[in-house]
C-alpha atoms as one frame of an Amber mdcrd trajectory, in Angstrom:
protein
 148.011  53.578  74.690 146.761  51.924  77.837 147.480  49.075  80.146 146.442
  46.977  83.066 148.952  45.938  85.653 148.292  44.031  88.852 150.231  45.500
  91.729 150.072  46.392  95.430 148.393  48.185  98.324 149.222  49.732 101.663
 148.093  53.181 102.668 150.524  54.862 105.010 152.056  58.182 104.014 149.803
  59.892 104.695 146.937  57.788 106.033 143.561  57.876 104.311 141.612  60.872
 105.442 137.942  61.236 106.208 135.870  58.533 107.789 132.208  57.788 107.566
 129.806  55.027 108.281 127.834  53.725 105.313 124.604  54.395 107.114 125.416
  58.048 107.850 124.591  60.879 105.508 127.512  63.255 105.823 130.979  62.783
 104.388 134.278  63.879 105.808 137.186  64.977 103.680 136.157  67.104 100.744
 138.271  66.610  97.616 138.195  70.363  96.997 140.971  72.652  95.777 142.819
  69.808  94.095 145.458  70.666  91.511 145.455  68.025  88.768 147.670  67.836
  85.738 145.680  67.408  82.566 145.909  63.910  81.105 147.446  63.435  77.683
 147.325  60.516  75.317 150.571  58.910  74.277 150.405  57.080  70.986 154.059
  56.067  70.861 153.270  52.484  71.804 150.584  52.139  69.153 152.987  50.944
  66.484 152.024  50.962  62.840 153.604  47.910  61.193 153.667  46.668  57.635
 151.914  43.395  57.224 149.817  41.100  55.162 147.117  42.909  53.252 143.529
  41.748  53.402 142.928  38.653  51.343 140.849  38.964  48.203 137.415  38.130
  49.504 134.134  39.804  50.219 136.034  41.872  52.795 138.177  43.447  50.111
 137.796  46.969  48.783 139.091  47.915  45.314 142.778  48.795  45.707 142.470
  51.851  43.485 140.223  53.354  46.142 143.301  53.870  48.277 146.564  55.091
  46.803 148.801  55.823  49.815 151.844  53.746  50.762 151.211  50.252  52.107
 152.635  51.242  55.505 149.724  53.663  55.930 147.136  51.516  54.167 144.085
  51.238  56.481 143.026  48.072  54.639 146.167  46.242  55.799 146.268  43.951
  58.821 148.638  43.867  61.743 150.577  40.976  63.280 153.239  42.170  65.708
 155.179  40.992  68.749 157.787  43.245  70.319 161.136  41.497  69.720 162.230
  42.387  73.256 159.235  40.629  74.776 159.508  37.129  76.229 156.710  35.205
  74.447 156.171  33.008  77.511 155.402  36.086  79.564 152.402  37.132  77.455
 149.805  35.160  79.404 146.781  37.473  79.190 145.225  38.890  76.026 142.559
  41.544  75.466 140.147  40.916  72.602 137.456  42.675  70.598 135.521  40.854
  67.871 132.972  43.223  66.364 131.727  44.966  63.250 133.366  48.182  62.093
 131.798  51.218  60.372 133.224  49.943  57.071 131.339  48.330  54.161 132.804
  45.527  52.038 132.203  44.953  48.310 128.786  43.413  49.111 127.698  46.505
  51.024 127.873  44.618  54.322 129.732  45.742  57.444 133.230  44.339  57.849
 134.051  42.653  61.152 137.448  42.860  62.785 139.317  40.805  65.366 141.512
  43.052  67.488 143.888  41.417  69.994 146.615  42.854  72.224 148.175  42.377
  75.627 148.083  45.017  78.378 151.458  46.494  77.383 150.690  46.464  73.639
 153.753  44.288  73.118 151.435  42.002  71.169 149.148  43.521  68.522 147.035
  41.639  66.010 144.212  42.668  63.688 142.257  40.759  61.050 139.178  41.650
  58.999 136.333  39.166  58.403 133.135  39.195  56.310 129.973  39.171  58.412
 128.906  35.685  57.246 131.712  33.814  59.075 131.268  35.262  62.559 131.119
  32.311  64.944 133.138  30.557  67.656 134.917  28.299  65.136 136.274  31.288
  63.208 137.420  32.906  66.439 138.999  29.726  67.781 140.954  29.223  64.561
 142.075  32.851  64.624 143.380  32.552  68.193 145.398  29.493  67.209 146.743
  31.388  64.187 147.893  34.280  66.388 149.752  31.848  68.634 151.416  30.098
  65.715 152.242  33.197  63.647 153.737  35.162  66.536 155.334  32.227  68.318
 153.549  32.822  71.597 151.673  30.258  73.689 147.920  30.507  73.905 147.053
  32.827  76.785 145.805  31.751  80.192 143.098  34.454  80.106 141.316  36.533
  77.475 139.533  39.717  78.555 136.707  41.183  76.475 134.212  43.995  77.046
 131.189  43.361  74.763 128.422  41.385  76.441 126.803  40.587  73.074 129.879
  38.550  72.068 130.138  36.637  75.334 128.704  33.370  74.000 130.991  33.202
  70.953 134.123  34.296  72.841 133.450  32.030  75.812 132.897  28.969  73.629
 136.023  29.586  71.531 138.180  30.173  74.598 136.947  27.180  76.567 137.571
  24.841  73.638 141.193  26.009  73.728 141.533  25.774  77.500 141.595  29.572
  77.913 139.738  31.342  80.724 137.359  33.993  79.258 137.125  37.099  81.471
 134.278  39.557  80.814 135.759  42.886  81.904 135.861  46.583  81.117 139.411
  46.619  82.500 140.612  46.116  78.910 142.063  49.605  78.991 144.863  48.993
  76.504 142.362  47.548  74.061 139.771  50.281  74.586 142.242  53.090  74.025
 143.841  51.312  71.068 140.362  50.941  69.566 139.754  54.657  70.064 143.055
  55.453  68.350 142.324  53.091  65.434 138.935  54.706  64.883 140.663  57.908
  63.801 143.890  56.565  62.294 142.465  53.503  60.477 138.676  53.174  60.214
 137.913  56.782  59.266 140.591  56.591  56.547 139.357  53.296  55.133 137.794
  53.648  51.635 134.723  51.738  52.857 134.162  53.938  55.940 130.551  54.906
  56.588 130.370  58.224  58.403 127.587  58.395  60.987 127.276  54.623  61.221
 125.960  53.592  64.638 127.729  50.863  66.673 126.212  47.450  66.061 127.071
  46.214  69.560 126.771  49.221  71.866 127.888  48.784  75.473 125.240  48.054
  78.085 124.596  50.440  80.979 121.926  48.604  82.994 120.052  49.861  86.020
 122.092  49.121  89.178 121.118  46.037  91.162 121.050  45.338  94.878 124.488
  44.540  96.270 125.068  40.847  97.144 125.392  40.276 100.874 128.987  39.038
 100.659 130.097  42.413  99.201 128.740  44.591 102.009 131.123  46.780 103.997
 130.340  48.282 107.392 131.653  51.826 106.962 132.824  53.957 104.082 134.374
  57.344 103.433 135.284  59.606 100.560 139.058  59.976 100.849 142.037  61.378
  98.990 145.705  60.454  98.725 148.695  62.146  97.105 149.609  60.319  93.918
 152.981  59.380  95.447 151.129  57.379  98.125 148.827  55.800  95.531 151.865
  54.705  93.540 153.385  53.193  96.684 150.209  51.218  97.315 150.227  49.837
  93.781 153.930  48.985  93.798 153.626  46.896  96.961 150.631  44.760  95.970
 152.620  41.649  95.060 155.057  42.018  97.950 152.295  42.092 100.563 149.961
  39.623  98.824 147.218  42.209  98.918 144.165  41.943  96.701 143.759  44.567
  94.032 144.865  45.852  90.635 146.844  48.754  89.246 147.146  50.670  85.980
 150.192  51.465  83.876 149.737  55.216  83.715 152.843  55.733  81.585 151.340
  53.619  78.823 147.974  55.298  79.338 149.699  58.613  78.743 148.428  60.073
  82.017 150.889  62.384  83.752 150.237  63.020  87.439 152.355  65.070  89.824
 153.362  63.298  93.052 151.518  65.885  95.137 148.283  65.618  93.185 145.443
  64.424  95.398 143.673  61.405  93.926 140.058  60.854  95.043 139.076  57.456
  96.345 136.589  55.458  98.357 137.657  53.674 101.544 135.504  50.780 102.762
 136.011  49.237 106.208 134.848  45.820 107.352 135.573  43.445 110.220 135.758
  40.790 107.474 137.991  42.876 105.255 140.081  40.015 103.838 137.128  37.879
 102.683 135.496  41.037 101.302 138.648  41.963  99.367 138.943  38.392  98.070
 135.377  38.501  96.724 135.987  41.897  95.141 139.188  40.639  93.540 137.254
  38.180  91.385 134.811  40.771  90.067 136.978  42.803  87.645 136.224  46.095
  89.408 135.861  48.904  86.846 134.774  52.078  88.611 132.907  53.734  91.460
 130.599  56.675  90.828 128.524  58.927  93.049 124.900  59.045  91.942 123.790
  62.369  93.388 120.327  62.004  91.920 119.556  58.870  93.935 121.878  59.543
  96.853 124.165  56.550  96.506 127.373  55.052  95.196 127.412  52.795  92.127
 129.996  50.029  91.777 130.639  48.788  88.218 132.230  45.368  87.729 132.749
  42.942  84.857 131.166  43.939  81.539 127.799  45.403  82.460 127.108  44.659
  86.118 126.300  47.658  88.302 125.527  47.532  92.022 124.146  50.048  94.487
 127.271  49.949  96.628 126.045  52.315  99.369 123.394  54.934 100.016 123.269
  58.144 101.994 120.626  60.613 103.100 120.402  63.405 100.550 121.062  66.846
 102.002 122.664  69.950 100.507 125.876  68.999 102.343 126.037  65.370 101.230
 125.107  66.290  97.675 127.856  68.903  97.614 130.388  66.360  98.932 129.432
  63.783  96.297 129.551  66.368  93.518 132.978  67.526  94.685 134.243  63.927
  94.647 133.004  63.401  91.097 134.527  66.734  90.054 137.861  65.625  91.519
 137.716  62.434  89.423 136.961  64.399  86.289 139.801  66.820  87.012 142.345
  63.993  86.905 140.950  62.307  83.817 138.717  59.827  85.654 141.463  58.419
  87.895 140.274  57.192  91.324 140.708  54.231  93.660 138.900  51.785  95.921
 140.545  50.727  99.189 139.317  48.022 101.556 140.501  48.196 105.172 139.835
  46.511 108.492 139.318  49.940 110.045 139.032  53.417 108.558 141.660  54.650
 111.041 144.178  52.090 109.776 147.134  53.020 107.574 147.039  49.618 105.876
 144.798  48.116 103.209 143.900  44.525 102.424 142.616  45.499  98.978 143.461
  48.370  96.653 142.204  48.993  93.109 143.322  51.887  90.924 140.393  52.731
  88.663 139.786  54.867  85.588 136.531  56.171  84.145 136.595  55.811  80.379
 133.933  56.819  77.853 132.479  53.963  75.782 134.373  53.148  72.580 133.280
  55.168  69.548 132.420  52.016  67.575
């Protein structure tokens, strides 16, 4: 239901509007009177496939507790690779290894390994009892996925739970895989949301009202590292057609940044829809964009209470990206920018330029605010 794609950036038709120095309080271009299409979720890519049922172990639940067909059996596991997909091209996986709101026959929470790629061409699930959760179990499972589906081990594995970083990092490094802590696991996050309703809540061991064991962190924002400072910034807006052009030219122009596969996300946006963004200018724009490119940029938010902008990167790192003097005008501008994001389902962008008057970018990231997973 979601995806991550890495594509291009160049802002030209029309140029980014509204310029502003980071040190100044007022903002130019208001993202007011924007007409956004409502976003819709598309579950067509979240295939439901028949597969091996859970082995008879402490994870098992009495079969008589569930009497629907095996195709719809929420206790079954999934192991799928799209037959039209080139296995060698699946080089990056997204992974969640966490407990589920489901009790096994011992009354303990079942754990699940959930793995996919950004296009959901690869999908794998496996349940585990809570007494085998370690890096060895995970490493063996990753090897099993590779062997069962006939795909090479990935170059990178993205994951979004900080509490599992030690186990995931150790398992990945022992297999020569680069672990990437990142909330840009959008395919995984939306698949997890879909499975919560279609699988977990229908499981005979489901525990309604069960709280997440590993809730996502939302720490207090830290001071921005010196190498990430820009010199000027502005709230801006671009028609979606121009945003799409920026994303599609990333690889061609060797620009830093990342895109999103909105078709897979199920987000429909009209070409004329104005997408809110943040433009940052710096005389050292290329080094700045290069540093940002290694941070797994997740989102930018306006904190009207403190009078600043918050940059979220990685799993749980938040920086005070910029500040402004709070006035009724600046507060109104920031609120309007946040309202514009909400109106288009959380879609926004970050652009890095050498000058705010320029039509070109050296870095462009399409971003999406997502609520934390329900489990």
